[in-house]
């Protein structure tokens, strides 16, 4: 009997281009990559779009940014951090800057941020403001948030006390 033995075929250039020389290894790599991307973009990194002018000029309206949800695993939010704050519902969030920390007294006098009656420098502000807001004592687990665009009247600006549990993470870009 005459048995024909086939020589191993070399993959064609199309196969090499699309799935590589070893399809099993390529599928494994694709599965790992897809899993990591799913974990990162639906777990650790949360994409958000800036709507509104309260963070101008630091963050432009309609731009895409990412929130690092792991940023505060080992430390609490710090003054000056730009964070994402969940308000109500799953998709409604604010992007604000942390200016007041738990236990502090916060006020605005002549447009200047006052913490425990001391002026705090804010190098991220580009335009002066004339805000006058009376002192407010923050409780434990409370942070005071405000946007960078202080040229807006305080009545039109979404600002104020936020509980720690509502802070999702730190904005990356």
Short mmCIF file of N, CA and C in Angstrom, two decimals:
data_model
loop_
_atom_site.label_atom_id
_atom_site.label_comp_id
_atom_site.label_asym_id
_atom_site.label_seq_id
_atom_site.Cartn_x
_atom_site.Cartn_y
_atom_site.Cartn_z
N UNK A 1 0.82 -1.18 0.00
CA UNK A 1 0.00 0.00 0.00
C UNK A 1 0.86 1.23 0.00
N UNK A 2 0.36 2.14 -0.69
CA UNK A 2 1.10 3.38 -0.88
C UNK A 2 0.47 4.49 -0.04
N UNK A 3 1.13 4.88 0.99
CA UNK A 3 0.60 5.97 1.81
C UNK A 3 1.34 7.25 1.46
N UNK A 4 0.54 8.25 1.28
CA UNK A 4 1.13 9.56 0.98
C UNK A 4 1.29 10.32 2.29
N UNK A 5 2.44 10.81 2.52
CA UNK A 5 2.67 11.66 3.69
C UNK A 5 2.77 13.09 3.23
N UNK A 6 1.98 13.90 3.88
CA UNK A 6 2.00 15.32 3.51
C UNK A 6 3.05 16.05 4.30
N UNK A 7 3.78 16.85 3.64
CA UNK A 7 4.77 17.70 4.30
C UNK A 7 4.02 18.83 4.99
N UNK A 8 4.49 19.27 6.15
CA UNK A 8 3.80 20.39 6.83
C UNK A 8 3.77 21.62 5.93
N UNK A 9 2.60 22.21 5.88
CA UNK A 9 2.43 23.39 5.03
C UNK A 9 2.91 24.63 5.76
N UNK A 10 3.58 25.48 5.05
CA UNK A 10 3.96 26.79 5.60
C UNK A 10 2.77 27.71 5.45
N UNK A 11 2.46 28.46 6.48
CA UNK A 11 1.31 29.37 6.37
C UNK A 11 1.58 30.43 5.31
N UNK A 12 0.53 30.81 4.61
CA UNK A 12 0.65 31.86 3.60
C UNK A 12 0.79 33.23 4.24
N UNK A 13 1.13 34.21 3.46
CA UNK A 13 1.37 35.55 3.99
C UNK A 13 0.10 36.18 4.55
N UNK A 14 -1.06 35.82 3.99
CA UNK A 14 -2.32 36.36 4.49
C UNK A 14 -2.58 35.85 5.91
N UNK A 15 -2.38 34.55 6.12
CA UNK A 15 -2.57 33.99 7.46
C UNK A 15 -1.60 34.60 8.45
N UNK A 16 -0.35 34.74 8.04
CA UNK A 16 0.66 35.33 8.92
C UNK A 16 0.26 36.76 9.29
N UNK A 17 -0.24 37.51 8.32
CA UNK A 17 -0.64 38.89 8.55
C UNK A 17 -1.85 38.98 9.49
N UNK A 18 -2.84 38.11 9.30
CA UNK A 18 -4.07 38.19 10.07
C UNK A 18 -3.99 37.52 11.44
N UNK A 19 -3.44 36.33 11.50
CA UNK A 19 -3.46 35.59 12.77
C UNK A 19 -2.10 35.08 13.21
N UNK A 20 -1.06 35.40 12.51
CA UNK A 20 0.28 35.00 12.92
C UNK A 20 0.62 33.58 12.51
N UNK A 21 1.79 33.13 12.86
CA UNK A 21 2.26 31.79 12.50
C UNK A 21 1.64 30.72 13.40
N UNK A 22 1.22 31.11 14.60
CA UNK A 22 0.66 30.16 15.54
C UNK A 22 -0.72 30.67 15.99
N UNK A 23 -1.80 30.21 15.33
CA UNK A 23 -3.15 30.72 15.64
C UNK A 23 -3.56 30.54 17.10
N UNK A 24 -3.16 29.45 17.75
CA UNK A 24 -3.54 29.24 19.16
C UNK A 24 -2.93 30.31 20.04
N UNK A 25 -1.67 30.61 19.83
CA UNK A 25 -1.00 31.64 20.63
C UNK A 25 -1.62 33.02 20.36
N UNK A 26 -1.95 33.28 19.09
CA UNK A 26 -2.57 34.56 18.74
C UNK A 26 -3.93 34.71 19.41
N UNK A 27 -4.73 33.66 19.43
CA UNK A 27 -6.04 33.72 20.08
C UNK A 27 -5.90 33.93 21.59
N UNK A 28 -4.91 33.28 22.19
CA UNK A 28 -4.66 33.46 23.62
C UNK A 28 -4.27 34.91 23.92
N UNK A 29 -3.38 35.46 23.11
CA UNK A 29 -2.97 36.86 23.28
C UNK A 29 -4.15 37.81 23.11
N UNK A 30 -5.00 37.55 22.11
CA UNK A 30 -6.17 38.40 21.87
C UNK A 30 -7.13 38.34 23.05
N UNK A 31 -7.34 37.15 23.61
CA UNK A 31 -8.24 37.00 24.75
C UNK A 31 -7.69 37.73 25.98
N UNK A 32 -6.39 37.62 26.21
CA UNK A 32 -5.77 38.31 27.35
C UNK A 32 -5.86 39.82 27.17
N UNK A 33 -5.56 40.31 25.96
CA UNK A 33 -5.63 41.74 25.68
C UNK A 33 -7.06 42.27 25.87
N UNK A 34 -8.05 41.54 25.36
CA UNK A 34 -9.45 41.96 25.50
C UNK A 34 -9.85 41.98 26.98
N UNK A 35 -9.41 41.00 27.75
CA UNK A 35 -9.74 40.95 29.18
C UNK A 35 -9.12 42.12 29.93
N UNK A 36 -7.86 42.42 29.64
CA UNK A 36 -7.17 43.53 30.30
C UNK A 36 -7.85 44.85 29.94
N UNK A 37 -8.19 45.04 28.66
CA UNK A 37 -8.84 46.29 28.24
C UNK A 37 -10.21 46.43 28.90
N UNK A 38 -10.95 45.34 29.01
CA UNK A 38 -12.25 45.38 29.67
C UNK A 38 -12.10 45.76 31.13
N UNK A 39 -11.13 45.15 31.79
CA UNK A 39 -10.88 45.45 33.19
C UNK A 39 -10.46 46.91 33.37
N UNK A 40 -9.55 47.37 32.54
CA UNK A 40 -9.03 48.73 32.67
C UNK A 40 -10.11 49.76 32.37
N UNK A 41 -10.80 49.60 31.23
CA UNK A 41 -11.75 50.64 30.84
C UNK A 41 -13.11 50.53 31.51
N UNK A 42 -13.41 49.42 32.13
CA UNK A 42 -14.68 49.32 32.85
C UNK A 42 -14.46 49.09 34.33
N UNK A 43 -13.24 49.13 34.75
CA UNK A 43 -12.94 48.95 36.16
C UNK A 43 -12.08 50.06 36.69
N UNK A 44 -10.83 50.09 36.26
CA UNK A 44 -9.88 51.05 36.80
C UNK A 44 -9.98 52.43 36.15
N UNK A 45 -10.18 52.48 34.85
CA UNK A 45 -10.28 53.76 34.15
C UNK A 45 -11.70 53.94 33.66
N UNK A 46 -12.25 55.10 33.94
CA UNK A 46 -13.61 55.41 33.54
C UNK A 46 -13.56 56.60 32.59
N UNK A 47 -14.00 56.44 31.34
CA UNK A 47 -13.99 57.58 30.42
C UNK A 47 -15.11 58.56 30.77
N UNK A 48 -14.81 59.84 30.74
CA UNK A 48 -15.82 60.87 30.99
C UNK A 48 -15.64 62.01 29.98
N UNK A 49 -16.72 62.67 29.67
CA UNK A 49 -16.70 63.82 28.76
C UNK A 49 -17.06 65.07 29.55
N UNK A 50 -16.29 66.12 29.35
CA UNK A 50 -16.52 67.39 30.07
C UNK A 50 -17.67 68.13 29.39
N UNK A 51 -18.69 68.45 30.17
CA UNK A 51 -19.82 69.25 29.69
C UNK A 51 -19.94 70.45 30.60
N UNK A 52 -19.89 71.62 30.05
CA UNK A 52 -20.01 72.84 30.85
C UNK A 52 -18.67 73.56 30.94
N UNK A 53 -18.73 74.78 31.47
CA UNK A 53 -17.54 75.64 31.46
C UNK A 53 -16.95 75.86 32.85
N UNK A 54 -17.40 75.12 33.84
CA UNK A 54 -16.95 75.40 35.21
C UNK A 54 -15.48 75.06 35.44
N UNK A 55 -14.88 74.22 34.60
CA UNK A 55 -13.46 73.87 34.78
C UNK A 55 -12.55 74.57 33.79
N UNK A 56 -13.09 75.53 33.02
CA UNK A 56 -12.24 76.30 32.10
C UNK A 56 -11.24 77.13 32.88
N UNK A 57 -10.09 77.41 32.40
CA UNK A 57 -9.47 76.93 31.17
C UNK A 57 -8.70 75.63 31.36
N UNK A 58 -8.70 75.06 32.56
CA UNK A 58 -7.93 73.85 32.82
C UNK A 58 -8.42 72.69 31.97
N UNK A 59 -9.73 72.48 31.90
CA UNK A 59 -10.33 71.40 31.11
C UNK A 59 -11.33 72.01 30.15
N UNK A 60 -11.15 71.74 28.87
CA UNK A 60 -12.00 72.30 27.84
C UNK A 60 -13.31 71.52 27.72
N UNK A 61 -14.37 72.24 27.38
CA UNK A 61 -15.68 71.63 27.22
C UNK A 61 -15.68 70.64 26.05
N UNK A 62 -16.41 69.55 26.18
CA UNK A 62 -16.60 68.49 25.18
C UNK A 62 -15.37 67.63 24.95
N UNK A 63 -14.37 67.73 25.81
CA UNK A 63 -13.17 66.89 25.68
C UNK A 63 -13.33 65.61 26.48
N UNK A 64 -12.65 64.56 26.03
CA UNK A 64 -12.70 63.27 26.71
C UNK A 64 -11.54 63.18 27.71
N UNK A 65 -11.83 62.69 28.89
CA UNK A 65 -10.83 62.47 29.93
C UNK A 65 -11.09 61.11 30.56
N UNK A 66 -10.17 60.69 31.43
CA UNK A 66 -10.32 59.43 32.12
C UNK A 66 -10.20 59.64 33.62
N UNK A 67 -10.98 58.88 34.36
CA UNK A 67 -10.94 58.91 35.82
C UNK A 67 -10.25 57.65 36.30
N UNK A 68 -9.19 57.82 37.09
CA UNK A 68 -8.49 56.68 37.68
C UNK A 68 -9.22 56.30 38.96
N UNK A 69 -9.97 55.19 38.90
CA UNK A 69 -10.77 54.78 40.05
C UNK A 69 -9.93 54.13 41.14
N UNK A 70 -8.65 53.84 40.85
CA UNK A 70 -7.78 53.22 41.84
C UNK A 70 -6.90 54.24 42.56
N UNK A 71 -7.01 55.51 42.19
CA UNK A 71 -6.11 56.54 42.72
C UNK A 71 -6.18 56.68 44.23
N UNK A 72 -7.33 56.42 44.82
CA UNK A 72 -7.49 56.66 46.26
C UNK A 72 -7.59 55.36 47.06
N UNK A 73 -6.96 54.32 46.57
CA UNK A 73 -6.93 53.07 47.33
C UNK A 73 -6.03 53.19 48.56
N UNK A 74 -4.93 53.94 48.44
CA UNK A 74 -3.94 54.00 49.51
C UNK A 74 -3.85 55.35 50.20
N UNK A 75 -4.54 56.35 49.68
CA UNK A 75 -4.59 57.66 50.35
C UNK A 75 -5.89 58.36 49.96
N UNK A 76 -6.27 59.30 50.76
CA UNK A 76 -7.50 60.05 50.53
C UNK A 76 -7.24 61.19 49.53
N UNK A 77 -8.30 61.76 48.96
CA UNK A 77 -8.12 62.91 48.05
C UNK A 77 -7.37 64.04 48.74
N UNK A 78 -6.55 64.74 47.95
CA UNK A 78 -5.74 65.84 48.47
C UNK A 78 -6.20 67.16 47.88
N UNK A 79 -5.88 68.23 48.59
CA UNK A 79 -6.22 69.56 48.08
C UNK A 79 -5.53 69.76 46.72
N UNK A 80 -6.30 70.26 45.77
CA UNK A 80 -5.77 70.50 44.43
C UNK A 80 -6.07 69.39 43.45
N UNK A 81 -6.45 68.21 43.92
CA UNK A 81 -6.79 67.11 43.01
C UNK A 81 -8.07 67.45 42.24
N UNK A 82 -8.08 67.10 40.95
CA UNK A 82 -9.31 67.20 40.17
C UNK A 82 -9.92 65.81 40.19
N UNK A 83 -11.16 65.74 40.64
CA UNK A 83 -11.82 64.45 40.85
C UNK A 83 -13.15 64.40 40.11
N UNK A 84 -13.63 63.18 39.97
CA UNK A 84 -14.96 62.96 39.42
C UNK A 84 -15.88 62.63 40.59
N UNK A 85 -17.02 63.32 40.63
CA UNK A 85 -17.97 63.17 41.72
C UNK A 85 -19.29 62.65 41.16
N UNK A 86 -19.76 61.54 41.70
CA UNK A 86 -21.06 61.00 41.28
C UNK A 86 -22.14 61.79 42.01
N UNK A 87 -23.11 62.27 41.23
CA UNK A 87 -24.20 63.03 41.84
C UNK A 87 -25.40 62.10 42.03
N UNK A 88 -26.12 61.86 40.98
CA UNK A 88 -27.26 60.94 41.05
C UNK A 88 -27.27 60.12 39.76
N UNK A 89 -27.67 58.91 39.87
CA UNK A 89 -27.66 58.04 38.69
C UNK A 89 -26.27 57.54 38.42
N UNK A 90 -26.16 56.67 37.43
CA UNK A 90 -24.88 56.04 37.14
C UNK A 90 -24.02 56.87 36.19
N UNK A 91 -24.63 57.67 35.33
CA UNK A 91 -23.84 58.36 34.32
C UNK A 91 -23.71 59.86 34.56
N UNK A 92 -24.27 60.39 35.61
CA UNK A 92 -24.17 61.83 35.86
C UNK A 92 -23.08 62.08 36.88
N UNK A 93 -22.03 62.78 36.43
CA UNK A 93 -20.88 63.06 37.30
C UNK A 93 -20.44 64.50 37.08
N UNK A 94 -19.83 65.05 38.11
CA UNK A 94 -19.19 66.35 38.01
C UNK A 94 -17.69 66.17 38.06
N UNK A 95 -16.99 67.07 37.40
CA UNK A 95 -15.53 67.13 37.50
C UNK A 95 -15.23 68.41 38.25
N UNK A 96 -14.63 68.27 39.44
CA UNK A 96 -14.36 69.44 40.29
C UNK A 96 -12.99 69.30 40.94
N UNK A 97 -12.52 70.43 41.49
CA UNK A 97 -11.24 70.45 42.19
C UNK A 97 -11.49 70.43 43.69
N UNK A 98 -10.72 69.60 44.39
CA UNK A 98 -10.82 69.53 45.85
C UNK A 98 -10.09 70.74 46.43
N UNK A 99 -10.81 71.58 47.19
CA UNK A 99 -10.16 72.73 47.82
C UNK A 99 -10.25 72.68 49.34
N UNK A 100 -11.22 71.93 49.86
CA UNK A 100 -11.37 71.83 51.31
C UNK A 100 -11.38 70.38 51.75
N UNK A 101 -10.65 70.10 52.84
CA UNK A 101 -10.51 68.73 53.36
C UNK A 101 -11.31 68.56 54.64
N UNK A 102 -11.59 67.30 55.04
CA UNK A 102 -12.39 67.06 56.23
C UNK A 102 -11.86 67.80 57.47
N UNK A 103 -12.80 68.42 58.21
CA UNK A 103 -12.46 69.11 59.45
C UNK A 103 -12.02 70.55 59.28
N UNK A 104 -11.86 71.02 58.05
CA UNK A 104 -11.40 72.39 57.82
C UNK A 104 -12.58 73.36 57.74
N UNK A 105 -12.27 74.63 57.97
CA UNK A 105 -13.23 75.70 57.77
C UNK A 105 -12.86 76.38 56.45
N UNK A 106 -13.81 76.50 55.53
CA UNK A 106 -13.52 77.04 54.21
C UNK A 106 -14.37 78.27 53.95
N UNK A 107 -13.77 79.27 53.30
CA UNK A 107 -14.48 80.50 52.93
C UNK A 107 -13.81 81.10 51.71
N UNK A 108 -14.49 82.04 51.07
CA UNK A 108 -13.91 82.82 49.97
C UNK A 108 -14.09 84.29 50.35
N UNK A 109 -12.98 85.03 50.36
CA UNK A 109 -13.01 86.47 50.66
C UNK A 109 -12.22 87.20 49.59
N UNK A 110 -12.89 88.12 48.93
CA UNK A 110 -12.23 88.87 47.86
C UNK A 110 -11.72 87.96 46.75
N UNK A 111 -12.42 86.86 46.55
CA UNK A 111 -12.02 85.93 45.51
C UNK A 111 -10.92 84.96 45.92
N UNK A 112 -10.42 85.09 47.13
CA UNK A 112 -9.33 84.22 47.59
C UNK A 112 -9.86 83.11 48.48
N UNK A 113 -9.30 81.92 48.30
CA UNK A 113 -9.67 80.76 49.10
C UNK A 113 -9.06 80.89 50.49
N UNK A 114 -9.89 80.74 51.51
CA UNK A 114 -9.44 80.82 52.90
C UNK A 114 -9.72 79.47 53.57
N UNK A 115 -8.68 78.86 54.10
CA UNK A 115 -8.81 77.62 54.85
C UNK A 115 -8.39 77.93 56.28
N UNK A 116 -9.29 77.70 57.23
CA UNK A 116 -9.03 78.00 58.64
C UNK A 116 -8.50 79.43 58.81
N UNK A 117 -9.11 80.38 58.09
CA UNK A 117 -8.78 81.82 58.10
C UNK A 117 -7.44 82.17 57.48
N UNK A 118 -6.79 81.24 56.80
CA UNK A 118 -5.52 81.50 56.11
C UNK A 118 -5.72 81.44 54.60
N UNK A 119 -5.10 82.38 53.88
CA UNK A 119 -5.18 82.38 52.42
C UNK A 119 -4.40 81.20 51.87
N UNK A 120 -5.02 80.48 50.93
CA UNK A 120 -4.37 79.33 50.30
C UNK A 120 -4.07 79.69 48.85
N UNK A 121 -2.82 79.57 48.41
CA UNK A 121 -2.51 79.87 47.01
C UNK A 121 -3.14 78.83 46.09
N UNK A 122 -3.63 79.29 44.95
CA UNK A 122 -4.24 78.40 43.95
C UNK A 122 -3.58 78.67 42.60
N UNK A 123 -2.42 78.06 42.34
CA UNK A 123 -1.68 78.35 41.11
C UNK A 123 -2.40 77.90 39.84
N UNK A 124 -3.38 77.03 39.95
CA UNK A 124 -4.11 76.52 38.79
C UNK A 124 -5.14 77.52 38.27
N UNK A 125 -5.49 78.55 39.06
CA UNK A 125 -6.45 79.56 38.61
C UNK A 125 -5.78 80.52 37.64
N UNK A 126 -6.46 80.79 36.53
CA UNK A 126 -5.91 81.69 35.52
C UNK A 126 -6.53 83.08 35.58
N UNK A 127 -7.77 83.16 36.08
CA UNK A 127 -8.48 84.44 36.10
C UNK A 127 -8.93 84.75 37.52
N UNK A 128 -8.80 86.00 37.94
CA UNK A 128 -9.22 86.36 39.31
C UNK A 128 -10.74 86.33 39.45
N UNK A 129 -11.18 86.18 40.68
CA UNK A 129 -12.61 86.22 40.95
C UNK A 129 -12.88 87.21 42.07
N UNK A 130 -14.15 87.44 42.32
CA UNK A 130 -14.53 88.32 43.42
C UNK A 130 -15.51 87.61 44.36
N UNK A 131 -15.40 86.33 44.45
CA UNK A 131 -16.32 85.53 45.28
C UNK A 131 -16.23 85.95 46.75
N UNK A 132 -17.39 86.00 47.37
CA UNK A 132 -17.51 86.23 48.81
C UNK A 132 -18.45 85.16 49.34
N UNK A 133 -17.90 84.16 50.01
CA UNK A 133 -18.72 83.11 50.61
C UNK A 133 -18.34 82.98 52.07
N UNK A 134 -19.33 82.92 52.97
CA UNK A 134 -19.05 82.85 54.41
C UNK A 134 -18.37 81.53 54.78
N UNK A 135 -17.70 81.51 55.93
CA UNK A 135 -17.02 80.28 56.37
C UNK A 135 -18.01 79.13 56.56
N UNK A 136 -17.51 77.96 56.24
CA UNK A 136 -18.30 76.73 56.41
C UNK A 136 -17.39 75.65 56.96
N UNK A 137 -17.81 75.03 58.02
CA UNK A 137 -17.03 73.97 58.67
C UNK A 137 -17.36 72.63 58.02
N UNK A 138 -16.32 71.90 57.58
CA UNK A 138 -16.52 70.58 56.99
C UNK A 138 -16.47 69.52 58.07
N UNK A 139 -17.32 68.53 57.93
CA UNK A 139 -17.34 67.42 58.88
C UNK A 139 -16.37 66.33 58.46
N UNK A 140 -16.34 65.26 59.23
CA UNK A 140 -15.50 64.11 58.89
C UNK A 140 -16.03 63.47 57.61
N UNK A 141 -15.15 63.15 56.70
CA UNK A 141 -15.56 62.52 55.45
C UNK A 141 -16.18 63.48 54.46
N UNK A 142 -16.04 64.80 54.70
CA UNK A 142 -16.59 65.79 53.77
C UNK A 142 -15.46 66.58 53.11
N UNK A 143 -15.64 66.86 51.82
CA UNK A 143 -14.68 67.62 51.03
C UNK A 143 -15.44 68.77 50.37
N UNK A 144 -14.73 69.89 50.15
CA UNK A 144 -15.35 71.01 49.46
C UNK A 144 -14.80 71.04 48.05
N UNK A 145 -15.70 71.06 47.06
CA UNK A 145 -15.33 71.02 45.65
C UNK A 145 -15.77 72.30 44.97
N UNK A 146 -14.97 72.73 44.01
CA UNK A 146 -15.31 73.90 43.23
C UNK A 146 -14.58 73.79 41.88
N UNK A 147 -15.14 74.43 40.85
CA UNK A 147 -14.50 74.43 39.54
C UNK A 147 -13.42 75.50 39.46
N UNK A 148 -12.63 75.44 38.40
CA UNK A 148 -11.53 76.40 38.21
C UNK A 148 -11.99 77.72 37.60
N UNK A 149 -13.15 77.75 36.98
CA UNK A 149 -13.63 78.97 36.33
C UNK A 149 -14.38 79.82 37.35
N UNK A 150 -13.64 80.61 38.08
CA UNK A 150 -14.24 81.42 39.15
C UNK A 150 -14.73 82.77 38.63
N UNK A 151 -14.67 82.98 37.31
CA UNK A 151 -15.23 84.22 36.76
C UNK A 151 -16.75 84.13 36.72
N UNK A 152 -17.27 82.91 36.82
CA UNK A 152 -18.73 82.73 36.88
C UNK A 152 -19.22 83.19 38.24
N UNK A 153 -20.40 83.78 38.33
CA UNK A 153 -20.94 84.14 39.65
C UNK A 153 -21.12 82.87 40.50
N UNK A 154 -20.87 82.97 41.80
CA UNK A 154 -20.97 81.78 42.65
C UNK A 154 -22.35 81.11 42.60
N UNK A 155 -23.40 81.90 42.35
CA UNK A 155 -24.76 81.33 42.30
C UNK A 155 -24.92 80.38 41.12
N UNK A 156 -24.18 80.61 40.02
CA UNK A 156 -24.30 79.78 38.83
C UNK A 156 -23.32 78.61 38.84
N UNK A 157 -22.47 78.56 39.80
CA UNK A 157 -21.41 77.54 39.87
C UNK A 157 -21.87 76.39 40.75
N UNK A 158 -21.75 75.17 40.24
CA UNK A 158 -22.05 74.00 41.08
C UNK A 158 -20.82 73.75 41.93
N UNK A 159 -20.98 73.88 43.22
CA UNK A 159 -19.86 73.77 44.15
C UNK A 159 -20.41 73.28 45.47
N UNK A 160 -19.52 72.97 46.38
CA UNK A 160 -20.00 72.68 47.72
C UNK A 160 -19.44 71.43 48.34
N UNK A 161 -20.10 71.00 49.40
CA UNK A 161 -19.65 69.88 50.20
C UNK A 161 -20.05 68.57 49.53
N UNK A 162 -19.08 67.65 49.50
CA UNK A 162 -19.30 66.33 48.92
C UNK A 162 -18.81 65.28 49.91
N UNK A 163 -19.61 64.26 50.11
CA UNK A 163 -19.20 63.15 50.97
C UNK A 163 -18.16 62.30 50.24
N UNK A 164 -17.24 61.73 50.99
CA UNK A 164 -16.15 60.93 50.40
C UNK A 164 -16.66 59.81 49.52
N UNK A 165 -17.76 59.19 49.89
CA UNK A 165 -18.28 58.04 49.15
C UNK A 165 -18.72 58.40 47.74
N UNK A 166 -18.94 59.69 47.48
CA UNK A 166 -19.36 60.12 46.14
C UNK A 166 -18.18 60.41 45.21
N UNK A 167 -16.97 60.45 45.74
CA UNK A 167 -15.79 60.71 44.91
C UNK A 167 -15.37 59.40 44.25
N UNK A 168 -15.44 59.36 42.92
CA UNK A 168 -15.14 58.13 42.18
C UNK A 168 -13.65 57.92 41.97
N UNK A 169 -12.92 58.99 41.71
CA UNK A 169 -11.49 58.86 41.45
C UNK A 169 -10.90 60.15 40.96
N UNK A 170 -9.64 60.09 40.61
CA UNK A 170 -8.87 61.26 40.18
C UNK A 170 -8.85 61.33 38.66
N UNK A 171 -9.07 62.54 38.12
CA UNK A 171 -9.04 62.74 36.68
C UNK A 171 -7.60 62.72 36.21
N UNK A 172 -7.34 61.99 35.11
CA UNK A 172 -5.97 61.80 34.65
C UNK A 172 -5.47 62.89 33.73
N UNK A 173 -6.24 63.28 32.74
CA UNK A 173 -5.72 64.17 31.71
C UNK A 173 -6.06 65.62 31.97
#
